[in-house]
Coordinates of C-alpha atoms in Angstrom, one line a residue:
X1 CA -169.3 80.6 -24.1
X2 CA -170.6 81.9 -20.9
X3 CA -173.0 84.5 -21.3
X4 CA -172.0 87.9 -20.2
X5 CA -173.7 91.5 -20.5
X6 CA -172.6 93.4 -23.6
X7 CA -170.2 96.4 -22.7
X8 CA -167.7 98.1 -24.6
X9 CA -166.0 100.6 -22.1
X10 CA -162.7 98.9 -21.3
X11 CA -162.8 97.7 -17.4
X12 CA -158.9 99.9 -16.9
X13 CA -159.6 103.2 -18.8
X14 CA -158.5 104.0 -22.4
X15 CA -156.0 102.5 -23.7
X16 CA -152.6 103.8 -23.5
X17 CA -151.7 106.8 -26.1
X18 CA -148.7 105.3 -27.8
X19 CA -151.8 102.2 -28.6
X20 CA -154.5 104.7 -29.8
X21 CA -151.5 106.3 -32.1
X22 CA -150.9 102.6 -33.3
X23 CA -154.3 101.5 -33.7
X24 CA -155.0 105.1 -35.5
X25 CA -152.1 104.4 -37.9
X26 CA -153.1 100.4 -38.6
X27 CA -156.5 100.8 -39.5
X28 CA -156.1 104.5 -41.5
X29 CA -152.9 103.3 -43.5
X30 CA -153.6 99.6 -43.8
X31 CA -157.3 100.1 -45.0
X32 CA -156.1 102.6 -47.1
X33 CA -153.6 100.1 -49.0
X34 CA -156.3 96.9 -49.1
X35 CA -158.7 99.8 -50.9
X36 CA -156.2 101.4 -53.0
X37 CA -156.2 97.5 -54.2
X38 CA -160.1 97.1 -54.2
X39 CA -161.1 100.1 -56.2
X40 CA -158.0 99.6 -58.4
X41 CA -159.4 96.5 -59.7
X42 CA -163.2 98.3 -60.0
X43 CA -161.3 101.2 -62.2
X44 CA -159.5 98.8 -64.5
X45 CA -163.0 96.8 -65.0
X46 CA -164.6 99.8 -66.3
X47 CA -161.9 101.1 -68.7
X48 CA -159.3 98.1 -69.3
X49 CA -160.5 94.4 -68.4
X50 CA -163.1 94.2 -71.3
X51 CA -160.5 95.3 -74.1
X52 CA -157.7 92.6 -72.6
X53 CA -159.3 89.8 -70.8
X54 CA -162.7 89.5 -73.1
X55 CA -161.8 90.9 -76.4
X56 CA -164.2 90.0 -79.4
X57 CA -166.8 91.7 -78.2
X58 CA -168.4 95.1 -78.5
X59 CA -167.5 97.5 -75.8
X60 CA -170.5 97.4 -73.4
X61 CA -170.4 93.8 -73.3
X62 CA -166.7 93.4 -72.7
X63 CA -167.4 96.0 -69.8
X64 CA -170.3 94.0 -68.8
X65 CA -168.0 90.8 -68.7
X66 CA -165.2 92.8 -67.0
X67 CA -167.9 94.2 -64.6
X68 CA -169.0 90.4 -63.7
X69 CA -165.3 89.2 -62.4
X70 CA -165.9 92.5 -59.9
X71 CA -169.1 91.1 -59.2
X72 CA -167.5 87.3 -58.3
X73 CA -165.0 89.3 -55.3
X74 CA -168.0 90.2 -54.4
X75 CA -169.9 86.9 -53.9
X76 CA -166.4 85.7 -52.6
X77 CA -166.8 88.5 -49.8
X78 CA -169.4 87.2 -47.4
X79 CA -167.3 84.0 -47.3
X80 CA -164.3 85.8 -46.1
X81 CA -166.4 88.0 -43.3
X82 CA -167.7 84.3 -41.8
X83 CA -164.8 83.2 -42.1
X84 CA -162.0 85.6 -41.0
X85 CA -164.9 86.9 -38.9
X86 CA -164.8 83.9 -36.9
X87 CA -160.8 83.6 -36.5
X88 CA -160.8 87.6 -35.7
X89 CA -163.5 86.5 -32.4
X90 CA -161.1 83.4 -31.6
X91 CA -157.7 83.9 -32.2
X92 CA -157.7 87.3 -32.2
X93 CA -158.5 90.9 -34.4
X94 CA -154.8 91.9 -35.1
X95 CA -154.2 88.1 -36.3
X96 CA -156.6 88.9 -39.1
X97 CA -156.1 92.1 -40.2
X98 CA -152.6 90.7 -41.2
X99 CA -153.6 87.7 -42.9
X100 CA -156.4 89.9 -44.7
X101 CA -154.0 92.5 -45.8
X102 CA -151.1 89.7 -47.2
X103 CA -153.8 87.8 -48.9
X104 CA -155.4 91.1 -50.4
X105 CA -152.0 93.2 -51.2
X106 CA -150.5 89.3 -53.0
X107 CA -153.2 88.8 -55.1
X108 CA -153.4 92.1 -56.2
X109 CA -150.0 92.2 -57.1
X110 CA -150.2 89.0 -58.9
X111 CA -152.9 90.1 -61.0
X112 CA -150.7 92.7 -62.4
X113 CA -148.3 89.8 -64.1
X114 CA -151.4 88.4 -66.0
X115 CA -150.9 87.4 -69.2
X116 CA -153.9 88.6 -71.7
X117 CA -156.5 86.9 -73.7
X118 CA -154.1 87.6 -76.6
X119 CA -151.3 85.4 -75.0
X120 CA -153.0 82.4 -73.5
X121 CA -156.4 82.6 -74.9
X122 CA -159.8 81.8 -71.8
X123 CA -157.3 81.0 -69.3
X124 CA -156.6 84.5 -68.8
X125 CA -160.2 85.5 -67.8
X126 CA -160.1 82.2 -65.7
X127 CA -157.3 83.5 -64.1
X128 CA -158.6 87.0 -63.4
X129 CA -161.7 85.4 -61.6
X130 CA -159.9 83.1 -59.2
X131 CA -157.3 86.0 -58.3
X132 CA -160.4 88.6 -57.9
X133 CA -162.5 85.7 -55.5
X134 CA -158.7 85.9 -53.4
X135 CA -159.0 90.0 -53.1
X136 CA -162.8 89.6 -52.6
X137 CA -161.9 86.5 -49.4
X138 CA -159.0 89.3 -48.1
X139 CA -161.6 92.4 -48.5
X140 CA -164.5 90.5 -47.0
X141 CA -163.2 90.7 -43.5
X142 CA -161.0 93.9 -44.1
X143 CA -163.5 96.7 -43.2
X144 CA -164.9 94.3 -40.0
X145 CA -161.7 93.9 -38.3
X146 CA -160.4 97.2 -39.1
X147 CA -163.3 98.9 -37.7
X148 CA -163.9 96.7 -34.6
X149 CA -160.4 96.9 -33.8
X150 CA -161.0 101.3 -33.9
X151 CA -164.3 101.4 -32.0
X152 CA -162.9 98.7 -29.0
X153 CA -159.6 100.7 -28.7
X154 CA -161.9 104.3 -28.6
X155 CA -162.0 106.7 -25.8
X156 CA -164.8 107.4 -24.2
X157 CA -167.1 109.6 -26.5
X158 CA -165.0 109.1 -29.8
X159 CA -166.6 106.4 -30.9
X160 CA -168.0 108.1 -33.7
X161 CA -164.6 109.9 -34.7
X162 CA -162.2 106.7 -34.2
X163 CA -165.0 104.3 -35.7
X164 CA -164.5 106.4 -38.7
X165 CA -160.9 105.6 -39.0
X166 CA -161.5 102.8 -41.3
X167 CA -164.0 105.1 -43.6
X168 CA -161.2 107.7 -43.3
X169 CA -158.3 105.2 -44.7
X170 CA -160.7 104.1 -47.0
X171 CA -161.2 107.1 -48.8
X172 CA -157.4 107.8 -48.9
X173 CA -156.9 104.3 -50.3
X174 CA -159.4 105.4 -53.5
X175 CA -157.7 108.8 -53.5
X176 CA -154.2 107.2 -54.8
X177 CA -156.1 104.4 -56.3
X178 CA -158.4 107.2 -58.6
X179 CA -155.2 109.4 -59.1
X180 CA -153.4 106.5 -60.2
X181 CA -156.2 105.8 -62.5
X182 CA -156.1 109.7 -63.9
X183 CA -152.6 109.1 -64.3
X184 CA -153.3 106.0 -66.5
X185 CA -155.9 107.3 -68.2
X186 CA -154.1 110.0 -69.9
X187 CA -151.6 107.8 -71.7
X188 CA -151.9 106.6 -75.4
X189 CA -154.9 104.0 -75.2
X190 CA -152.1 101.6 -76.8
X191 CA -149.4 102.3 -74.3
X192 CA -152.2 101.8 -71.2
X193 CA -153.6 98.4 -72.5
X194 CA -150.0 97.0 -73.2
X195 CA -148.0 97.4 -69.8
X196 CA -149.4 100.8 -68.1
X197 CA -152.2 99.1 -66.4
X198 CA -149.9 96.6 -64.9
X199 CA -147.9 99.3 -62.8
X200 CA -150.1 100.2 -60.2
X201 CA -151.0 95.9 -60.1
X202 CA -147.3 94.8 -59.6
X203 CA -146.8 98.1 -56.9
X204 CA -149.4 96.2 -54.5
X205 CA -146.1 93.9 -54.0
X206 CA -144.6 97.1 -52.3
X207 CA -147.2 98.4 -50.4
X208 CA -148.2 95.0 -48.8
X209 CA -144.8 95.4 -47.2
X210 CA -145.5 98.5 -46.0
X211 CA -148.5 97.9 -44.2
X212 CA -147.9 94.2 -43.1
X213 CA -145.2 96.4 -40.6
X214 CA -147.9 98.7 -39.9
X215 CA -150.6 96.0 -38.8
X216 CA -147.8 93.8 -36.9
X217 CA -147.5 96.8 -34.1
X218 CA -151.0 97.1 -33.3
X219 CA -152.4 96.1 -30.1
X220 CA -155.0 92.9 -29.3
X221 CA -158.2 95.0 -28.5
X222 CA -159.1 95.6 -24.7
X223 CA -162.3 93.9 -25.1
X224 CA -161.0 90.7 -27.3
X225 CA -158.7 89.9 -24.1
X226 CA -161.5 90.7 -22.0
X227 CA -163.7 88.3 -23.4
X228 CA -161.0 85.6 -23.4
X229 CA -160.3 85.7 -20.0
X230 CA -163.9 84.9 -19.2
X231 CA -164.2 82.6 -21.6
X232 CA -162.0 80.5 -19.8
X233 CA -163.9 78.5 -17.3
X234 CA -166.8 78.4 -20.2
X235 CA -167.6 75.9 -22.7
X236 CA -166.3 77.3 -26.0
X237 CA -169.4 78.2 -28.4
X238 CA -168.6 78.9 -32.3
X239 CA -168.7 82.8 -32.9
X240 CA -171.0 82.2 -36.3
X241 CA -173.3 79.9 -33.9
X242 CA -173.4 82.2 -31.4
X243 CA -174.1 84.8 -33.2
X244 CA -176.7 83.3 -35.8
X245 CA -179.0 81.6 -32.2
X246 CA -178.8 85.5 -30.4
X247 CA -177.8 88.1 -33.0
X248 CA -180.3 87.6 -35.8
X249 CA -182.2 91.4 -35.3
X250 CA -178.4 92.9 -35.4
X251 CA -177.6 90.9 -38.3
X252 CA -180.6 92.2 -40.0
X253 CA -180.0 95.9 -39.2
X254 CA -176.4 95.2 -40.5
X255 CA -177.5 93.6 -43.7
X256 CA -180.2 96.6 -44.4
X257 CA -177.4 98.9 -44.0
X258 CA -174.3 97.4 -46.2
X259 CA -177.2 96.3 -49.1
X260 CA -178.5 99.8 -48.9
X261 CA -174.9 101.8 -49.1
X262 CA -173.5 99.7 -51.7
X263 CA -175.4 99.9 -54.0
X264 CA -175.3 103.2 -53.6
X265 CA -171.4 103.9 -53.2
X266 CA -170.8 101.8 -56.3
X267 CA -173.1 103.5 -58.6
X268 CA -171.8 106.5 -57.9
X269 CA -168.0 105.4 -57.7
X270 CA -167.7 103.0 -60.4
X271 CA -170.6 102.4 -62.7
X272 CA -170.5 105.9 -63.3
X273 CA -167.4 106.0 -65.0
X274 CA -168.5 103.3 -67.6
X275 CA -171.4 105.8 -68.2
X276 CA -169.7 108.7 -68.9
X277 CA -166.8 106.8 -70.9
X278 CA -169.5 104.5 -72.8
X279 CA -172.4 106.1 -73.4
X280 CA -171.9 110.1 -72.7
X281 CA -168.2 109.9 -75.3
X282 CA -166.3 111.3 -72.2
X283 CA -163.3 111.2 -71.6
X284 CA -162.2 108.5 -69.2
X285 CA -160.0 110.5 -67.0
X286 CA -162.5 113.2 -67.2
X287 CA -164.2 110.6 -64.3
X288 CA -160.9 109.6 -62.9
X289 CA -159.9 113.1 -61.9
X290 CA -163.7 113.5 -60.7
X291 CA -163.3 110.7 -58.4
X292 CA -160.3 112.1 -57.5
X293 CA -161.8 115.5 -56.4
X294 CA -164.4 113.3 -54.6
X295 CA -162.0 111.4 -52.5
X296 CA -160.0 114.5 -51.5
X297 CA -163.0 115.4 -50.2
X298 CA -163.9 112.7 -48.5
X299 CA -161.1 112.9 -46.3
X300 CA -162.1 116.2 -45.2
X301 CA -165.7 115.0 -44.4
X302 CA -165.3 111.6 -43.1
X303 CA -163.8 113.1 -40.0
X304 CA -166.9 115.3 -39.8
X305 CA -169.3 113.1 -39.7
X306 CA -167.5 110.9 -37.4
X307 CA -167.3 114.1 -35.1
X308 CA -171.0 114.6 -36.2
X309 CA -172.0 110.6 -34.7
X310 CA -170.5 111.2 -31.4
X311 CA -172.5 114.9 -31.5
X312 CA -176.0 113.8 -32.7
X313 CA -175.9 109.7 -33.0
X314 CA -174.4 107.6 -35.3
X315 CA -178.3 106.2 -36.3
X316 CA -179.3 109.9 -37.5
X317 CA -176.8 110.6 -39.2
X318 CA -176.8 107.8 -41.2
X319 CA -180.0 107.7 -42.0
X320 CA -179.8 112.3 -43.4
X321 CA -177.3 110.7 -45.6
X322 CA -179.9 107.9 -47.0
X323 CA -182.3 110.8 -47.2
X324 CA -179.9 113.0 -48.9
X325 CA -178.9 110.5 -51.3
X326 CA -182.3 109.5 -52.5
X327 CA -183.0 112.9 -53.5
X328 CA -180.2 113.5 -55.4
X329 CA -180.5 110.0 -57.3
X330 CA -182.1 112.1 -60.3
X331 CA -179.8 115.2 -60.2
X332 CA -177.0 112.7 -60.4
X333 CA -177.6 111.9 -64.0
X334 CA -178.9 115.2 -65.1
X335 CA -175.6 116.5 -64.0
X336 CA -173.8 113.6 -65.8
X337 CA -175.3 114.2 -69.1
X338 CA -174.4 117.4 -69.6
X339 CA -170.7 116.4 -70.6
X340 CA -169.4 119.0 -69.0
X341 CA -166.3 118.6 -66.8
X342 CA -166.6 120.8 -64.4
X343 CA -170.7 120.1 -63.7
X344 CA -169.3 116.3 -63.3
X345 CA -166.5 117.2 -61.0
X346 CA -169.0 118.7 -58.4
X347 CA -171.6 115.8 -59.6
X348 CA -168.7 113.4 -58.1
X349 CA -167.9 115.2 -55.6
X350 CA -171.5 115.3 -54.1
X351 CA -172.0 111.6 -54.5
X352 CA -168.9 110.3 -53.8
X353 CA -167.2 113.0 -51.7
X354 CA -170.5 114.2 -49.4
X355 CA -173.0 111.8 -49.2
X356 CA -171.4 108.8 -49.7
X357 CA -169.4 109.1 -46.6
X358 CA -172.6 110.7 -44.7
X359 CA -173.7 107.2 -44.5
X360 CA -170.2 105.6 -44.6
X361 CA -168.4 107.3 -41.3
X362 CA -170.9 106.2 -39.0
X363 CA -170.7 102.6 -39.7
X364 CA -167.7 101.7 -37.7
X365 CA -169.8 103.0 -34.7
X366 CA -173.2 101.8 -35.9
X367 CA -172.7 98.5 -36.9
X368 CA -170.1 97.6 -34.1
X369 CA -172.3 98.6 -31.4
X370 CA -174.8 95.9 -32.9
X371 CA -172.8 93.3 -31.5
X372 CA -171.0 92.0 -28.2
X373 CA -167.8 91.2 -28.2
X374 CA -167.4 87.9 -28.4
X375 CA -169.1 87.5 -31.9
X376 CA -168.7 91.4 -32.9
X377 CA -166.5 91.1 -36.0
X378 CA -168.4 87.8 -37.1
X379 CA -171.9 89.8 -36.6
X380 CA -170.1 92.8 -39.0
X381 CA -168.1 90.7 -41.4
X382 CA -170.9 88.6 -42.4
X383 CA -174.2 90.7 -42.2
X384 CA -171.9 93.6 -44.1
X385 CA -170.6 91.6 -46.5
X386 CA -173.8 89.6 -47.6
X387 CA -175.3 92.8 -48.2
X388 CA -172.2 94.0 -49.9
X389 CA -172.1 90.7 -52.0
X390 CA -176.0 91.3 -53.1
X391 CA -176.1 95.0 -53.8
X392 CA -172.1 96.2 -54.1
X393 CA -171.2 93.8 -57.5
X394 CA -174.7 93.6 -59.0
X395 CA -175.8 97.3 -58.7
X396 CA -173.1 98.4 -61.3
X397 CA -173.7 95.1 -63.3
X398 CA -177.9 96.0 -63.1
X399 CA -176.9 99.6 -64.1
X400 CA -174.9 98.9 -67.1
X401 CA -177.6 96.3 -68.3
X402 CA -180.4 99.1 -68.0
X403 CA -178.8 101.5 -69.7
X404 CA -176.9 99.4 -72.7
X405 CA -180.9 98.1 -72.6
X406 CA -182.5 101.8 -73.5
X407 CA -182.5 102.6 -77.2
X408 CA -181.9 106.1 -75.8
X409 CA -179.7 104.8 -72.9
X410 CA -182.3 106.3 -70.4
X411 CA -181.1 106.4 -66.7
X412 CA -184.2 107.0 -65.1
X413 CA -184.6 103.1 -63.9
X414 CA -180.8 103.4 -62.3
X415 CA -182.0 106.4 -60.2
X416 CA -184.8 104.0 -59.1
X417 CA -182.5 102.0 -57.9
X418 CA -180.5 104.7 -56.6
X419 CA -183.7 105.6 -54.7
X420 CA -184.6 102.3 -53.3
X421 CA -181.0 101.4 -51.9
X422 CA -180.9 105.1 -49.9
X423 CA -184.6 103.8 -48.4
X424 CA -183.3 100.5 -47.6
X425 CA -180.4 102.2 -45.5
X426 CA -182.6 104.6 -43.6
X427 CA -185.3 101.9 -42.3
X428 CA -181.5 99.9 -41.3
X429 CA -181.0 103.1 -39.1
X430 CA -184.9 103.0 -38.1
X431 CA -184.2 99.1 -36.5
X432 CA -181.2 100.1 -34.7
X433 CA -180.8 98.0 -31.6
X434 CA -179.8 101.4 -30.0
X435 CA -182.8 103.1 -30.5
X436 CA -184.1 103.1 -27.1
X437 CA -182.4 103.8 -24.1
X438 CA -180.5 101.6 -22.0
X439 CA -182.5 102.7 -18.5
X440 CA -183.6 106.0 -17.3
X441 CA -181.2 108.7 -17.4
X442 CA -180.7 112.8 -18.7
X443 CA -180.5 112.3 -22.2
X444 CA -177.2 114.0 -23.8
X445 CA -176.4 114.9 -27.2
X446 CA -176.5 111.8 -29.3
X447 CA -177.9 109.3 -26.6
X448 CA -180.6 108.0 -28.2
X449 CA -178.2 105.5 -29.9
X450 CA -178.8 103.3 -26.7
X451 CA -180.1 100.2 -26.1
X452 CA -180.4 97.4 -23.4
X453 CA -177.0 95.4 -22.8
X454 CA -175.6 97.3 -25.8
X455 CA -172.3 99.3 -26.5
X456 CA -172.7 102.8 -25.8
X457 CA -171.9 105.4 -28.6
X458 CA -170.8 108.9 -26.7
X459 CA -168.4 108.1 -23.9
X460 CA -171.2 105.9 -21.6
X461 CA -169.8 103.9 -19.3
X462 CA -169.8 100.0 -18.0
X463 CA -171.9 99.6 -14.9
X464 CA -170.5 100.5 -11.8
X465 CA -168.4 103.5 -13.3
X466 CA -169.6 107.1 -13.0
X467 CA -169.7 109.6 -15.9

């Protein structure tokens, strides 16, 4: 692929409004469906999956067990972001996000109809895996596409805001996800292990149909046909190649960045529901309604901070939110432990609903602008989700081993981890290729998320075109 200097401002102006409405409404409503799937599955792993799918066993192993198949869509994750990744940069980013959200919103569904260890013995938990590696392939390139597609359809200074439109959808996705979960939770334990689990499964089938008509009227991204045409008279490189020869330092910062947040964002999300239900006696939809509270508020703030990156820089604000969470990785289990609902509803809703998306809404901005074009959603899908792979399914699985380890089920080593994740996310933001300016210039609010040959983050422009 010829080589060619790394610009994001579309050569012809924003894109057209009725576009930016359709991009707006593809990656908000379709992300929020794949995660409504995703943290579905994470719910049902901490209060279902061990009873059903690895009975025989006492309750913090069978959520230990239930905790690994999350842990196996996770390995399956970074082999989705290569290779979806690498279709997305070649054949196109709307392609992908509809293969992703099919294969996703299928397997989901399909897990719903599966029969328990009960019925057909090891073949159950067999089945479980290979269906959770599908959702952790469609997942694995979800978040890439979705929030390339945002940042390359962006007007000039939103790329903070529309970047965030993924994080956005996202959090919606886990608000009908955790309220389903509430809903579930205060059945009859008997009635929610025989068939009330499998509703919100089997309603994936619906929803898939919903948003495969969403994604199917998006737009190609501006800077995808861009690239194609002047790759035309080049020889034709491999994206992953590419990318793996000349991108290494953005992979890196990437990597920091995904291994960091999710190890953070799944402590607080999901491990801590199998602490409160396990070993603090609470009641399980005493979490559910907490994450609940936490997503509501999550879609207030997402937009904030996305507002906030194209005020101050995507890099800083990511990197208050690892400050912010590293401080509060102690107070997070104080507040736990105190068993009482409301002190864990605004414990929740701090983690989950504040700080959690501090570091979350800048990403579509921050990690995009990592990359050129031509191997952008590659250079996302695979440094996110290698990081996601490492820290998101093992975090929980690490937490839950520490605590079911501690004859007084002490958390302090969990908040070290806590604390170590939020430091590897701030020295991500530290190594931002944007962290020096592109060439001399008035500085404005936010510019020092500049860098050489790289995307601009508050409405800069491609050479040649004025402010």
């Amino acid at each position: 692929m010829a080589k060619h200097p790394q610009t994001d401002a579309p050569d012809s102006g924003p894109p057209p409004a009725t576009a930016r409405r359709r991009v707006a409404t593809a990656t908000i409503v379709g992300s929020a469906l794949e995660w409504y799937d995703f943290y579905l599955y994470a719910s049902m792993a901490a209060l279902v999956f061990g009873k059903i799918f690895f009975p025989g066993t006492d309750d913090t192993a069978g959520t230990m067990a239930a905790f690994a198949t999350f842990a196996a869509g996770f390995l399956a994750r970074p082999l989705g972001g290569i290779l979806f990744g690498h279709l997305a940069d070649r054949i196109g980013r709307r392609n992908v996000l509809i293969i992703t959200f099919v294969l996703m919103g299928v397997s989901t569904g399909l897990i719903g109809l599966l029969p328990t260890y009960d019925s057909i013995g090891v073949a159950a938990p067999a089945f479980l895996v290979v269906l959770r590696i599908l959702q952790g392939l469609g997942s694995g390139a979800e978040y890439a596409s979705a929030a390339v597609v945002a940042y390359e359809h962006a007007d000039e200074g939103r790329r903070g805001r529309q970047g965030a439109w993924p994080a956005l959808g996202l959090n919606l996705g886990l608000l009908l996800s955790s309220l389903t979960v509430t809903v579930l939770t205060t059945l009859d334990e008997d009635v929610l292990l025989d068939w009330g689990w499998r509703v919100p499964f089997v309603a994936s089938f619906a929803l898939a149909g919903v948003g495969l008509w969403v994604r199917r009227r998006v737009p190609e991204s501006p800077d995808f046909q861009r690239d194609k045409k002047k790759e035309q008279d080049a020889a034709p490189q491999l994206p992953l190649v590419t990318l793996l020869r000349k991108q290494r330092r953005g992979l890196l910062v990437v990597l920091a960045v995904s291994l960091g947040y999710n190890a953070l964002s799944y402590i607080f999300k999901t491990f801590s529901l199998a602490y409160l239900s396990d070993f603090q006696d609470v009641s399980a939809s005493v979490g559910a309604f907490g994450i609940t509270l936490a997503s509501a508020t999550a879609i207030v703030t997402v937009p904030l901070f996305g507002w906030a990156s194209d005020r101050f820089g995507s890099r800083k604000v990511l990197a208050v939110g690892g400050v912010a969470s590293a401080l509060f990785a102690f107070p997070f289990f104080v507040l736990l432990d105190t068993q009482n609902s409301v002190v864990i509803w605004v414990c929740l809703i701090i983690a989950t609903g504040v700080l959690a998306p501090m570091m979350f809404a800048p990403q579509g901005a921050f990690l995009s602008r990592q990359f050129p074009a031509d191997v952008r959603v590659s250079g996302v899908g695979t440094g996110r989700e290698i990081g996601a792979a490492l820290s998101g399914g093992l975090a929980p699985l690490a937490a839950l081993a520490i605590v079911g380890a501690s004859a007084t089920n002490a958390t302090w080593g969990v908040s070290l981890i806590l604390v170590g994740a939020a430091v590897v996310v701030v020295l991500g933001a530290a190594f931002d290729r944007g962290a020096r300016p592109a060439r001399p210039a008035a500085p404005q609010d936010g510019d020092d998320d500049l860098t050489p040959g790289q995307a601009p983050e508050r409405g800069e422009v491609s050479a040649g075109r004025a402010r």
